């Protein structure tokens, strides 16, 4: 893959079409946008469609506010109205929306849905979370880590919990910036093994082994949106994987706690961890806004 100056992917579905320079440029842009509390008219007259099959606080709000602060506008389309794949096929939705708006951000159950949207829409498509990836979250996480430690090279980030969409995106972006992932999941909840291998990540079923001496400890819900029917079984299977004061003590002294939110308190984390001194969880949430602005400027300008 050649540098970002030459390659400018149309979409952000995951990081497979993005390279190190592209990701670093996005993060540099996000840092500047945050420093300046940037407001401008760069996207004046442009509209982003938010096509959401699932609920959201952070992703929807930050994309809407980012569009507003950049002079554009967002239109929220929920599944009840649009009926993705039910009232209308994905391809037809893409071929309509491209005529109305300058970009589409889609939150979907099946990753194939965002891929299909991107294939058929001539406007940029942003994955606002699928079952396979959550790239917008990973960008905010990288910014948060840089703010805490000054850079990414050699940082060790322990993931304790489900091998899910949020982890997949971290694993995908980690080798691009020199981040080292240490992953602990219960048996049967492992992430995509090719991503683990490509990231050169340490993998274990023992949370303590992953966390010992790491710079950051990251977790996410055990039951993701769409998996509610499996909740009881997951509660049993994830026993021993909760992030609490005891596990956080194993981090290096300056180690931080990350969570993409929403949190299921008493399950993957305690309230003390999210609201305690090591937590950077609300910086992460804020950084969703600055990184969303950077992505929108890159893809929609
Ligand atoms: N972290 C995150 O994506 O939050 P929402 O589901 O509220 O958008
Ligand atoms: N893994 C979670 C992330 C929510 C932001 C989910 O997919 O529901």
PDB file of C-alpha atoms and ligand atoms in Angstrom:
ATOM      1  CA  UNK A   1       0.000   0.000   0.000  1.00  0.00           C
ATOM      2  CA  UNK A   2       1.429   3.400  -0.912  1.00  0.00           C
ATOM      3  CA  UNK A   3       1.199   6.499   1.241  1.00  0.00           C
ATOM      4  CA  UNK A   4      -1.906   8.457   2.084  1.00  0.00           C
ATOM      5  CA  UNK A   5      -0.922  11.302  -0.232  1.00  0.00           C
ATOM      6  CA  UNK A   6      -1.432   8.849  -3.084  1.00  0.00           C
ATOM      7  CA  UNK A   7      -4.121   6.522  -1.741  1.00  0.00           C
ATOM      8  CA  UNK A   8      -7.274   8.052  -0.396  1.00  0.00           C
ATOM      9  CA  UNK A   9      -9.783   5.286   0.255  1.00  0.00           C
ATOM     10  CA  UNK A  10     -13.347   6.311  -0.554  1.00  0.00           C
ATOM     11  CA  UNK A  11     -14.754   4.614   2.548  1.00  0.00           C
ATOM     12  CA  UNK A  12     -13.945   3.735   6.141  1.00  0.00           C
ATOM     13  CA  UNK A  13     -15.385   0.229   6.598  1.00  0.00           C
ATOM     14  CA  UNK A  14     -12.410  -1.177   8.511  1.00  0.00           C
ATOM     15  CA  UNK A  15      -8.667  -0.490   8.270  1.00  0.00           C
ATOM     16  CA  UNK A  16      -7.871  -2.989   5.526  1.00  0.00           C
ATOM     17  CA  UNK A  17      -7.658  -0.291   2.833  1.00  0.00           C
ATOM     18  CA  UNK A  18      -5.889   2.210   5.098  1.00  0.00           C
ATOM     19  CA  UNK A  19      -2.171   2.480   5.695  1.00  0.00           C
ATOM     20  CA  UNK A  20       0.054   3.846   8.429  1.00  0.00           C
ATOM     21  CA  UNK A  21       0.433   7.294   6.903  1.00  0.00           C
ATOM     22  CA  UNK A  22      -3.308   7.570   6.375  1.00  0.00           C
ATOM     23  CA  UNK A  23      -4.120   6.633   9.961  1.00  0.00           C
ATOM     24  CA  UNK A  24      -1.395   8.896  11.394  1.00  0.00           C
ATOM     25  CA  UNK A  25      -2.601  11.791   9.239  1.00  0.00           C
ATOM     26  CA  UNK A  26      -6.141  11.312  10.534  1.00  0.00           C
ATOM     27  CA  UNK A  27      -4.924  11.346  14.121  1.00  0.00           C
ATOM     28  CA  UNK A  28      -2.740  14.422  13.581  1.00  0.00           C
ATOM     29  CA  UNK A  29      -5.762  16.158  12.097  1.00  0.00           C
ATOM     30  CA  UNK A  30      -7.932  15.080  15.066  1.00  0.00           C
ATOM     31  CA  UNK A  31      -5.352  16.441  17.543  1.00  0.00           C
ATOM     32  CA  UNK A  32      -5.375  19.799  15.795  1.00  0.00           C
ATOM     33  CA  UNK A  33      -9.173  19.893  15.578  1.00  0.00           C
ATOM     34  CA  UNK A  34      -9.336  19.185  19.313  1.00  0.00           C
ATOM     35  CA  UNK A  35      -6.689  21.777  20.216  1.00  0.00           C
ATOM     36  CA  UNK A  36      -8.508  24.451  18.216  1.00  0.00           C
ATOM     37  CA  UNK A  37     -12.010  23.301  19.250  1.00  0.00           C
ATOM     38  CA  UNK A  38     -12.443  23.677  15.516  1.00  0.00           C
ATOM     39  CA  UNK A  39     -15.578  25.047  13.911  1.00  0.00           C
ATOM     40  CA  UNK A  40     -15.664  25.876  10.237  1.00  0.00           C
ATOM     41  CA  UNK A  41     -17.568  25.835   7.006  1.00  0.00           C
ATOM     42  CA  UNK A  42     -15.499  23.126   5.293  1.00  0.00           C
ATOM     43  CA  UNK A  43     -18.547  20.899   4.747  1.00  0.00           C
ATOM     44  CA  UNK A  44     -21.001  23.717   4.084  1.00  0.00           C
ATOM     45  CA  UNK A  45     -24.093  22.430   2.328  1.00  0.00           C
ATOM     46  CA  UNK A  46     -23.018  18.783   2.678  1.00  0.00           C
ATOM     47  CA  UNK A  47     -25.278  16.186   4.227  1.00  0.00           C
ATOM     48  CA  UNK A  48     -24.394  12.906   5.933  1.00  0.00           C
ATOM     49  CA  UNK A  49     -27.053  10.186   6.178  1.00  0.00           C
ATOM     50  CA  UNK A  50     -26.940   8.192   9.419  1.00  0.00           C
ATOM     51  CA  UNK A  51     -28.449   4.818   8.620  1.00  0.00           C
ATOM     52  CA  UNK A  52     -28.715   3.010  11.960  1.00  0.00           C
ATOM     53  CA  UNK A  53     -30.065  -0.497  12.594  1.00  0.00           C
ATOM     54  CA  UNK A  54     -29.018  -0.332  16.276  1.00  0.00           C
ATOM     55  CA  UNK A  55     -29.157   2.254  19.071  1.00  0.00           C
ATOM     56  CA  UNK A  56     -26.320   4.683  19.809  1.00  0.00           C
ATOM     57  CA  UNK A  57     -25.366   7.553  22.077  1.00  0.00           C
ATOM     58  CA  UNK A  58     -21.773   8.403  21.150  1.00  0.00           C
ATOM     59  CA  UNK A  59     -21.604   7.485  17.483  1.00  0.00           C
ATOM     60  CA  UNK A  60     -24.799   9.195  16.456  1.00  0.00           C
ATOM     61  CA  UNK A  61     -24.214  12.319  18.532  1.00  0.00           C
ATOM     62  CA  UNK A  62     -20.578  12.804  17.576  1.00  0.00           C
ATOM     63  CA  UNK A  63     -21.273  12.344  13.855  1.00  0.00           C
ATOM     64  CA  UNK A  64     -24.214  14.752  13.996  1.00  0.00           C
ATOM     65  CA  UNK A  65     -22.331  17.353  16.040  1.00  0.00           C
ATOM     66  CA  UNK A  66     -19.204  16.980  13.897  1.00  0.00           C
ATOM     67  CA  UNK A  67     -21.236  17.641  10.736  1.00  0.00           C
ATOM     68  CA  UNK A  68     -22.833  20.688  12.370  1.00  0.00           C
ATOM     69  CA  UNK A  69     -19.484  22.119  13.570  1.00  0.00           C
ATOM     70  CA  UNK A  70     -18.062  21.700  10.063  1.00  0.00           C
ATOM     71  CA  UNK A  71     -20.922  23.590   8.481  1.00  0.00           C
ATOM     72  CA  UNK A  72     -22.848  20.556   7.227  1.00  0.00           C
ATOM     73  CA  UNK A  73     -25.891  18.629   8.330  1.00  0.00           C
ATOM     74  CA  UNK A  74     -26.835  15.057   9.250  1.00  0.00           C
ATOM     75  CA  UNK A  75     -30.074  13.180   8.606  1.00  0.00           C
ATOM     76  CA  UNK A  76     -30.867  10.318  10.974  1.00  0.00           C
ATOM     77  CA  UNK A  77     -32.637   7.322   9.407  1.00  0.00           C
ATOM     78  CA  UNK A  78     -33.559   4.528  11.751  1.00  0.00           C
ATOM     79  CA  UNK A  79     -34.304   0.955  10.889  1.00  0.00           C
ATOM     80  CA  UNK A  80     -38.004   1.275  11.725  1.00  0.00           C
ATOM     81  CA  UNK A  81     -38.387   3.848   8.965  1.00  0.00           C
ATOM     82  CA  UNK A  82     -36.006   2.485   6.344  1.00  0.00           C
ATOM     83  CA  UNK A  83     -36.290  -1.263   6.899  1.00  0.00           C
ATOM     84  CA  UNK A  84     -32.840  -2.139   5.571  1.00  0.00           C
ATOM     85  CA  UNK A  85     -33.137  -5.414   3.681  1.00  0.00           C
ATOM     86  CA  UNK A  86     -36.800  -5.665   4.683  1.00  0.00           C
ATOM     87  CA  UNK A  87     -38.725  -2.735   3.271  1.00  0.00           C
ATOM     88  CA  UNK A  88     -36.005  -2.250   0.666  1.00  0.00           C
ATOM     89  CA  UNK A  89     -32.813  -4.048  -0.460  1.00  0.00           C
ATOM     90  CA  UNK A  90     -29.422  -2.579   0.560  1.00  0.00           C
ATOM     91  CA  UNK A  91     -28.438  -1.906  -3.041  1.00  0.00           C
ATOM     92  CA  UNK A  92     -31.559   0.176  -3.674  1.00  0.00           C
ATOM     93  CA  UNK A  93     -30.983   2.174  -0.494  1.00  0.00           C
ATOM     94  CA  UNK A  94     -27.419   2.931  -1.644  1.00  0.00           C
ATOM     95  CA  UNK A  95     -28.591   3.977  -5.096  1.00  0.00           C
ATOM     96  CA  UNK A  96     -31.146   6.351  -3.596  1.00  0.00           C
ATOM     97  CA  UNK A  97     -29.020   7.898  -0.865  1.00  0.00           C
ATOM     98  CA  UNK A  98     -26.117   8.678  -3.208  1.00  0.00           C
ATOM     99  CA  UNK A  99     -28.484  11.002  -5.067  1.00  0.00           C
ATOM    100  CA  UNK A 100     -29.483  12.873  -1.899  1.00  0.00           C
ATOM    101  CA  UNK A 101     -26.415  13.116   0.344  1.00  0.00           C
ATOM    102  CA  UNK A 102     -22.622  13.456   0.260  1.00  0.00           C
ATOM    103  CA  UNK A 103     -21.891  10.563   2.635  1.00  0.00           C
ATOM    104  CA  UNK A 104     -23.432   7.646   4.507  1.00  0.00           C
ATOM    105  CA  UNK A 105     -22.570   6.437   8.015  1.00  0.00           C
ATOM    106  CA  UNK A 106     -24.159   3.056   8.680  1.00  0.00           C
ATOM    107  CA  UNK A 107     -24.516   1.077  11.918  1.00  0.00           C
ATOM    108  CA  UNK A 108     -25.497  -2.453  11.000  1.00  0.00           C
ATOM    109  CA  UNK A 109     -25.762  -6.016  12.267  1.00  0.00           C
ATOM    110  CA  UNK A 110     -23.934  -7.699   9.392  1.00  0.00           C
ATOM    111  CA  UNK A 111     -20.649  -6.252   8.147  1.00  0.00           C
ATOM    112  CA  UNK A 112     -21.655  -7.363   4.635  1.00  0.00           C
ATOM    113  CA  UNK A 113     -24.340  -4.663   4.728  1.00  0.00           C
ATOM    114  CA  UNK A 114     -21.801  -1.793   4.945  1.00  0.00           C
ATOM    115  CA  UNK A 115     -19.708  -3.486   2.282  1.00  0.00           C
ATOM    116  CA  UNK A 116     -22.736  -3.703   0.019  1.00  0.00           C
ATOM    117  CA  UNK A 117     -23.631  -0.068   0.658  1.00  0.00           C
ATOM    118  CA  UNK A 118     -20.079   0.975  -0.212  1.00  0.00           C
ATOM    119  CA  UNK A 119     -20.108  -1.131  -3.368  1.00  0.00           C
ATOM    120  CA  UNK A 120     -23.273   0.461  -4.696  1.00  0.00           C
ATOM    121  CA  UNK A 121     -23.098   4.049  -3.401  1.00  0.00           C
ATOM    122  CA  UNK A 122     -20.784   6.441  -5.191  1.00  0.00           C
ATOM    123  CA  UNK A 123     -20.542   8.553  -2.026  1.00  0.00           C
ATOM    124  CA  UNK A 124     -18.257   7.630   0.915  1.00  0.00           C
ATOM    125  CA  UNK A 125     -19.561   5.043   3.381  1.00  0.00           C
ATOM    126  CA  UNK A 126     -18.411   5.034   7.009  1.00  0.00           C
ATOM    127  CA  UNK A 127     -18.878   1.978   9.209  1.00  0.00           C
ATOM    128  CA  UNK A 128     -20.518   3.296  12.374  1.00  0.00           C
ATOM    129  CA  UNK A 129     -20.236  -0.230  13.895  1.00  0.00           C
ATOM    130  CA  UNK A 130     -20.896  -3.645  12.432  1.00  0.00           C
ATOM    131  CA  UNK A 131     -20.610  -7.129  13.908  1.00  0.00           C
ATOM    132  CA  UNK A 132     -17.039  -7.229  12.574  1.00  0.00           C
ATOM    133  CA  UNK A 133     -15.548  -3.778  13.132  1.00  0.00           C
ATOM    134  CA  UNK A 134     -15.831  -0.409  14.861  1.00  0.00           C
ATOM    135  CA  UNK A 135     -13.141   1.720  13.217  1.00  0.00           C
ATOM    136  CA  UNK A 136     -14.412   5.089  14.501  1.00  0.00           C
ATOM    137  CA  UNK A 137     -13.965   3.795  18.043  1.00  0.00           C
ATOM    138  CA  UNK A 138     -10.412   2.607  17.403  1.00  0.00           C
ATOM    139  CA  UNK A 139      -9.416   6.061  16.115  1.00  0.00           C
ATOM    140  CA  UNK A 140     -10.694   7.707  19.311  1.00  0.00           C
ATOM    141  CA  UNK A 141      -8.838   5.070  21.340  1.00  0.00           C
ATOM    142  CA  UNK A 142      -5.589   5.838  19.543  1.00  0.00           C
ATOM    143  CA  UNK A 143      -5.990   9.546  20.249  1.00  0.00           C
ATOM    144  CA  UNK A 144      -6.665   8.797  23.932  1.00  0.00           C
ATOM    145  CA  UNK A 145      -3.562   6.597  24.167  1.00  0.00           C
ATOM    146  CA  UNK A 146      -1.421   9.258  22.525  1.00  0.00           C
ATOM    147  CA  UNK A 147      -2.675  11.878  24.965  1.00  0.00           C
ATOM    148  CA  UNK A 148      -1.869   9.600  27.898  1.00  0.00           C
ATOM    149  CA  UNK A 149       1.541   8.337  26.750  1.00  0.00           C
ATOM    150  CA  UNK A 150       2.764  10.677  23.988  1.00  0.00           C
ATOM    151  CA  UNK A 151       2.734   8.063  21.205  1.00  0.00           C
ATOM    152  CA  UNK A 152       1.943   4.460  20.315  1.00  0.00           C
ATOM    153  CA  UNK A 153       5.219   2.757  19.503  1.00  0.00           C
ATOM    154  CA  UNK A 154       5.817  -0.055  21.970  1.00  0.00           C
ATOM    155  CA  UNK A 155       2.735   0.666  24.090  1.00  0.00           C
ATOM    156  CA  UNK A 156       1.154  -2.494  25.458  1.00  0.00           C
ATOM    157  CA  UNK A 157      -2.630  -2.557  25.523  1.00  0.00           C
ATOM    158  CA  UNK A 158      -4.329  -5.465  27.288  1.00  0.00           C
ATOM    159  CA  UNK A 159      -7.797  -6.461  26.119  1.00  0.00           C
ATOM    160  CA  UNK A 160      -9.813  -8.508  28.587  1.00  0.00           C
ATOM    161  CA  UNK A 161     -13.245  -9.703  27.477  1.00  0.00           C
ATOM    162  CA  UNK A 162     -15.046 -10.638  24.304  1.00  0.00           C
ATOM    163  CA  UNK A 163     -13.238 -11.074  20.993  1.00  0.00           C
ATOM    164  CA  UNK A 164     -15.631  -8.653  19.345  1.00  0.00           C
ATOM    165  CA  UNK A 165     -15.939  -5.817  16.809  1.00  0.00           C
ATOM    166  CA  UNK A 166     -14.124  -3.247  18.981  1.00  0.00           C
ATOM    167  CA  UNK A 167     -11.194  -5.611  19.556  1.00  0.00           C
ATOM    168  CA  UNK A 168     -11.021  -6.524  15.852  1.00  0.00           C
ATOM    169  CA  UNK A 169     -10.571  -2.868  14.908  1.00  0.00           C
ATOM    170  CA  UNK A 170      -7.882  -2.359  17.552  1.00  0.00           C
ATOM    171  CA  UNK A 171      -6.052  -5.459  16.322  1.00  0.00           C
ATOM    172  CA  UNK A 172      -6.295  -4.202  12.764  1.00  0.00           C
ATOM    173  CA  UNK A 173      -4.962  -0.727  13.499  1.00  0.00           C
ATOM    174  CA  UNK A 174      -2.352  -1.721  16.128  1.00  0.00           C
ATOM    175  CA  UNK A 175       0.393  -2.883  13.747  1.00  0.00           C
ATOM    176  CA  UNK A 176      -0.052   0.288  11.654  1.00  0.00           C
ATOM    177  CA  UNK A 177       1.027   2.472  14.577  1.00  0.00           C
ATOM    178  CA  UNK A 178       3.315   0.127  16.540  1.00  0.00           C
ATOM    179  CA  UNK A 179       0.858  -0.662  19.324  1.00  0.00           C
ATOM    180  CA  UNK A 180       1.258  -4.076  20.990  1.00  0.00           C
ATOM    181  CA  UNK A 181      -1.929  -5.915  21.878  1.00  0.00           C
ATOM    182  CA  UNK A 182      -2.201  -8.506  24.669  1.00  0.00           C
ATOM    183  CA  UNK A 183      -5.554 -10.251  24.431  1.00  0.00           C
ATOM    184  CA  UNK A 184      -7.390 -12.425  26.971  1.00  0.00           C
ATOM    185  CA  UNK A 185     -10.789 -13.904  26.144  1.00  0.00           C
ATOM    186  CA  UNK A 186     -12.640 -16.940  27.468  1.00  0.00           C
ATOM    187  CA  UNK A 187     -12.516 -20.086  25.356  1.00  0.00           C
ATOM    188  CA  UNK A 188     -14.966 -19.846  22.482  1.00  0.00           C
ATOM    189  CA  UNK A 189     -14.844 -16.022  22.349  1.00  0.00           C
ATOM    190  CA  UNK A 190     -11.534 -15.563  20.541  1.00  0.00           C
ATOM    191  CA  UNK A 191     -11.160 -12.766  17.966  1.00  0.00           C
ATOM    192  CA  UNK A 192     -10.382 -13.348  14.285  1.00  0.00           C
ATOM    193  CA  UNK A 193      -7.113 -15.375  14.404  1.00  0.00           C
ATOM    194  CA  UNK A 194      -5.740 -13.735  11.251  1.00  0.00           C
ATOM    195  CA  UNK A 195      -6.009 -10.330  12.934  1.00  0.00           C
ATOM    196  CA  UNK A 196      -4.293 -11.664  16.070  1.00  0.00           C
ATOM    197  CA  UNK A 197      -1.485 -13.027  13.951  1.00  0.00           C
ATOM    198  CA  UNK A 198      -1.102  -9.923  11.787  1.00  0.00           C
ATOM    199  CA  UNK A 199      -0.982  -7.753  14.903  1.00  0.00           C
ATOM    200  CA  UNK A 200       1.634 -10.064  16.443  1.00  0.00           C
ATOM    201  CA  UNK A 201      -0.597  -9.973  19.526  1.00  0.00           C
ATOM    202  CA  UNK A 202      -0.067 -12.035  22.644  1.00  0.00           C
ATOM    203  CA  UNK A 203      -3.106 -14.267  23.133  1.00  0.00           C
ATOM    204  CA  UNK A 204      -4.144 -16.017  26.329  1.00  0.00           C
ATOM    205  CA  UNK A 205      -7.195 -17.234  28.225  1.00  0.00           C
ATOM    206  CA  UNK A 206      -5.757 -15.777  31.432  1.00  0.00           C
ATOM    207  CA  UNK A 207      -6.690 -12.102  32.093  1.00  0.00           C
ATOM    208  CA  UNK A 208      -3.872 -11.568  34.601  1.00  0.00           C
ATOM    209  CA  UNK A 209      -1.259 -12.704  32.102  1.00  0.00           C
ATOM    210  CA  UNK A 210      -2.541 -10.162  29.558  1.00  0.00           C
ATOM    211  CA  UNK A 211      -2.686  -7.269  32.021  1.00  0.00           C
ATOM    212  CA  UNK A 212       0.547  -7.658  33.982  1.00  0.00           C
ATOM    213  CA  UNK A 213       2.749  -4.616  33.283  1.00  0.00           C
ATOM    214  CA  UNK A 214       0.598  -3.255  30.440  1.00  0.00           C
ATOM    215  CA  UNK A 215       0.084   0.475  29.787  1.00  0.00           C
ATOM    216  CA  UNK A 216      -3.667   0.182  29.302  1.00  0.00           C
ATOM    217  CA  UNK A 217      -6.454  -2.229  30.085  1.00  0.00           C
ATOM    218  CA  UNK A 218      -9.407  -2.156  27.711  1.00  0.00           C
ATOM    219  CA  UNK A 219     -12.717  -3.953  27.970  1.00  0.00           C
ATOM    220  CA  UNK A 220     -16.152  -3.880  26.352  1.00  0.00           C
ATOM    221  CA  UNK A 221     -19.526  -5.480  27.080  1.00  0.00           C
ATOM    222  CA  UNK A 222     -19.790  -9.269  27.158  1.00  0.00           C
ATOM    223  CA  UNK A 223     -23.117  -9.117  25.320  1.00  0.00           C
ATOM    224  CA  UNK A 224     -22.996  -6.880  22.263  1.00  0.00           C
ATOM    225  CA  UNK A 225     -26.032  -5.407  20.539  1.00  0.00           C
ATOM    226  CA  UNK A 226     -27.829  -8.241  18.768  1.00  0.00           C
ATOM    227  CA  UNK A 227     -26.525 -10.949  21.153  1.00  0.00           C
ATOM    228  CA  UNK A 228     -29.094 -10.383  23.917  1.00  0.00           C
ATOM    229  CA  UNK A 229     -30.465 -13.943  23.635  1.00  0.00           C
ATOM    230  CA  UNK A 230     -27.015 -15.293  24.628  1.00  0.00           C
ATOM    231  CA  UNK A 231     -26.688 -13.097  27.724  1.00  0.00           C
ATOM    232  CA  UNK A 232     -27.212 -15.746  30.405  1.00  0.00           C
ATOM    233  CA  UNK A 233     -24.700 -18.093  28.848  1.00  0.00           C
ATOM    234  CA  UNK A 234     -22.203 -15.306  28.342  1.00  0.00           C
ATOM    235  CA  UNK A 235     -22.484 -14.234  31.993  1.00  0.00           C
ATOM    236  CA  UNK A 236     -21.337 -17.736  32.947  1.00  0.00           C
ATOM    237  CA  UNK A 237     -18.672 -18.053  30.280  1.00  0.00           C
ATOM    238  CA  UNK A 238     -17.075 -14.678  31.139  1.00  0.00           C
ATOM    239  CA  UNK A 239     -16.802 -15.430  34.843  1.00  0.00           C
ATOM    240  CA  UNK A 240     -13.381 -14.199  36.032  1.00  0.00           C
ATOM    241  CA  UNK A 241     -13.024 -11.652  33.207  1.00  0.00           C
ATOM    242  CA  UNK A 242     -14.414  -8.612  35.029  1.00  0.00           C
ATOM    243  CA  UNK A 243     -12.227  -5.504  35.091  1.00  0.00           C
ATOM    244  CA  UNK A 244     -12.107  -4.394  38.723  1.00  0.00           C
ATOM    245  CA  UNK A 245      -9.653  -2.828  41.150  1.00  0.00           C
ATOM    246  CA  UNK A 246      -7.773  -6.090  41.563  1.00  0.00           C
ATOM    247  CA  UNK A 247      -7.077  -6.504  37.847  1.00  0.00           C
ATOM    248  CA  UNK A 248      -6.253  -2.805  37.383  1.00  0.00           C
ATOM    249  CA  UNK A 249      -3.544  -3.120  40.062  1.00  0.00           C
ATOM    250  CA  UNK A 250      -1.572  -5.358  37.714  1.00  0.00           C
ATOM    251  CA  UNK A 251      -1.056  -2.525  35.223  1.00  0.00           C
ATOM    252  CA  UNK A 252       2.143  -0.522  35.392  1.00  0.00           C
ATOM    253  CA  UNK A 253       1.826   2.406  37.857  1.00  0.00           C
ATOM    254  CA  UNK A 254       0.819   4.928  35.184  1.00  0.00           C
ATOM    255  CA  UNK A 255      -1.520   2.410  33.482  1.00  0.00           C
ATOM    256  CA  UNK A 256      -4.960   3.534  32.331  1.00  0.00           C
ATOM    257  CA  UNK A 257      -8.390   1.953  31.905  1.00  0.00           C
ATOM    258  CA  UNK A 258     -10.349   2.194  28.650  1.00  0.00           C
ATOM    259  CA  UNK A 259     -13.924   1.210  27.770  1.00  0.00           C
ATOM    260  CA  UNK A 260     -15.780   2.204  24.599  1.00  0.00           C
ATOM    261  CA  UNK A 261     -19.110   2.437  26.489  1.00  0.00           C
ATOM    262  CA  UNK A 262     -21.916   1.769  27.137  1.00  0.00           C
ATOM    263  CA  UNK A 263     -20.866  -0.208  30.229  1.00  0.00           C
ATOM    264  CA  UNK A 264     -22.838  -3.065  31.739  1.00  0.00           C
ATOM    265  CA  UNK A 265     -21.914  -2.459  35.362  1.00  0.00           C
ATOM    266  CA  UNK A 266     -21.409  -5.574  37.455  1.00  0.00           C
ATOM    267  CA  UNK A 267     -20.617  -7.553  34.308  1.00  0.00           C
ATOM    268  CA  UNK A 268     -17.441  -6.655  32.370  1.00  0.00           C
ATOM    269  CA  UNK A 269     -16.564  -3.749  34.674  1.00  0.00           C
ATOM    270  CA  UNK A 270     -17.262  -2.183  38.031  1.00  0.00           C
ATOM    271  CA  UNK A 271     -18.465   1.403  38.454  1.00  0.00           C
ATOM    272  CA  UNK A 272     -15.269   2.074  40.430  1.00  0.00           C
ATOM    273  CA  UNK A 273     -13.126   1.188  37.416  1.00  0.00           C
ATOM    274  CA  UNK A 274     -15.017   3.469  35.015  1.00  0.00           C
ATOM    275  CA  UNK A 275     -15.185   6.361  37.491  1.00  0.00           C
ATOM    276  CA  UNK A 276     -11.849   5.753  39.222  1.00  0.00           C
ATOM    277  CA  UNK A 277      -8.445   7.473  38.942  1.00  0.00           C
ATOM    278  CA  UNK A 278      -7.073   5.254  36.163  1.00  0.00           C
ATOM    279  CA  UNK A 279     -10.083   5.744  33.913  1.00  0.00           C
ATOM    280  CA  UNK A 280      -9.705   7.645  30.621  1.00  0.00           C
ATOM    281  CA  UNK A 281     -13.136   6.436  29.520  1.00  0.00           C
ATOM    282  CA  UNK A 282     -14.711   9.868  29.172  1.00  0.00           C
ATOM    283  CA  UNK A 283     -11.681  11.222  27.290  1.00  0.00           C
ATOM    284  CA  UNK A 284     -12.222   8.330  24.902  1.00  0.00           C
ATOM    285  CA  UNK A 285     -15.864   9.357  24.526  1.00  0.00           C
ATOM    286  CA  UNK A 286     -14.897  12.993  23.908  1.00  0.00           C
ATOM    287  CA  UNK A 287     -12.308  11.909  21.380  1.00  0.00           C
ATOM    288  CA  UNK A 288     -15.047  10.282  19.331  1.00  0.00           C
ATOM    289  CA  UNK A 289     -16.052  13.835  18.375  1.00  0.00           C
ATOM    290  CA  UNK A 290     -12.603  15.051  17.321  1.00  0.00           C
ATOM    291  CA  UNK A 291     -11.782  11.897  15.379  1.00  0.00           C
ATOM    292  CA  UNK A 292     -15.219  11.940  13.720  1.00  0.00           C
ATOM    293  CA  UNK A 293     -14.470  15.473  12.491  1.00  0.00           C
ATOM    294  CA  UNK A 294     -11.136  14.303  11.078  1.00  0.00           C
ATOM    295  CA  UNK A 295     -12.772  11.371   9.262  1.00  0.00           C
ATOM    296  CA  UNK A 296     -15.566  13.538   7.828  1.00  0.00           C
ATOM    297  CA  UNK A 297     -13.117  16.189   6.629  1.00  0.00           C
ATOM    298  CA  UNK A 298     -11.017  13.505   4.969  1.00  0.00           C
ATOM    299  CA  UNK A 299     -13.828  11.615   3.279  1.00  0.00           C
ATOM    300  CA  UNK A 300     -16.371  14.351   2.518  1.00  0.00           C
ATOM    301  CA  UNK A 301     -14.190  17.379   1.665  1.00  0.00           C
TER     302      UNK A 301
HETATM  303  N1  LIG B   1     -18.891   3.512  21.818  1.00  0.00           N
HETATM  304  C1  LIG B   1     -19.976   3.641  21.023  1.00  0.00           C
HETATM  305  O1  LIG B   1     -19.931   3.377  19.817  1.00  0.00           O
HETATM  306  O2  LIG B   1     -21.082   4.087  21.656  1.00  0.00           O
HETATM  307  P1  LIG B   1     -22.561   4.136  21.042  1.00  0.00           P
HETATM  308  O3  LIG B   1     -22.998   2.718  20.844  1.00  0.00           O
HETATM  309  O4  LIG B   1     -23.373   4.859  22.060  1.00  0.00           O
HETATM  310  O5  LIG B   1     -22.522   4.868  19.735  1.00  0.00           O
HETATM  311  N1  LIG B   2     -19.331  -4.436  21.193  1.00  0.00           N
HETATM  312  C1  LIG B   2     -20.357  -3.475  21.439  1.00  0.00           C
HETATM  313  C2  LIG B   2     -19.840  -2.097  21.207  1.00  0.00           C
HETATM  314  C3  LIG B   2     -20.814  -0.984  21.477  1.00  0.00           C
HETATM  315  C4  LIG B   2     -20.235   0.359  21.171  1.00  0.00           C
HETATM  316  C5  LIG B   2     -21.547  -3.785  20.544  1.00  0.00           C
HETATM  317  O1  LIG B   2     -21.342  -4.144  19.379  1.00  0.00           O
HETATM  318  O2  LIG B   2     -22.693  -3.686  21.008  1.00  0.00           O
END
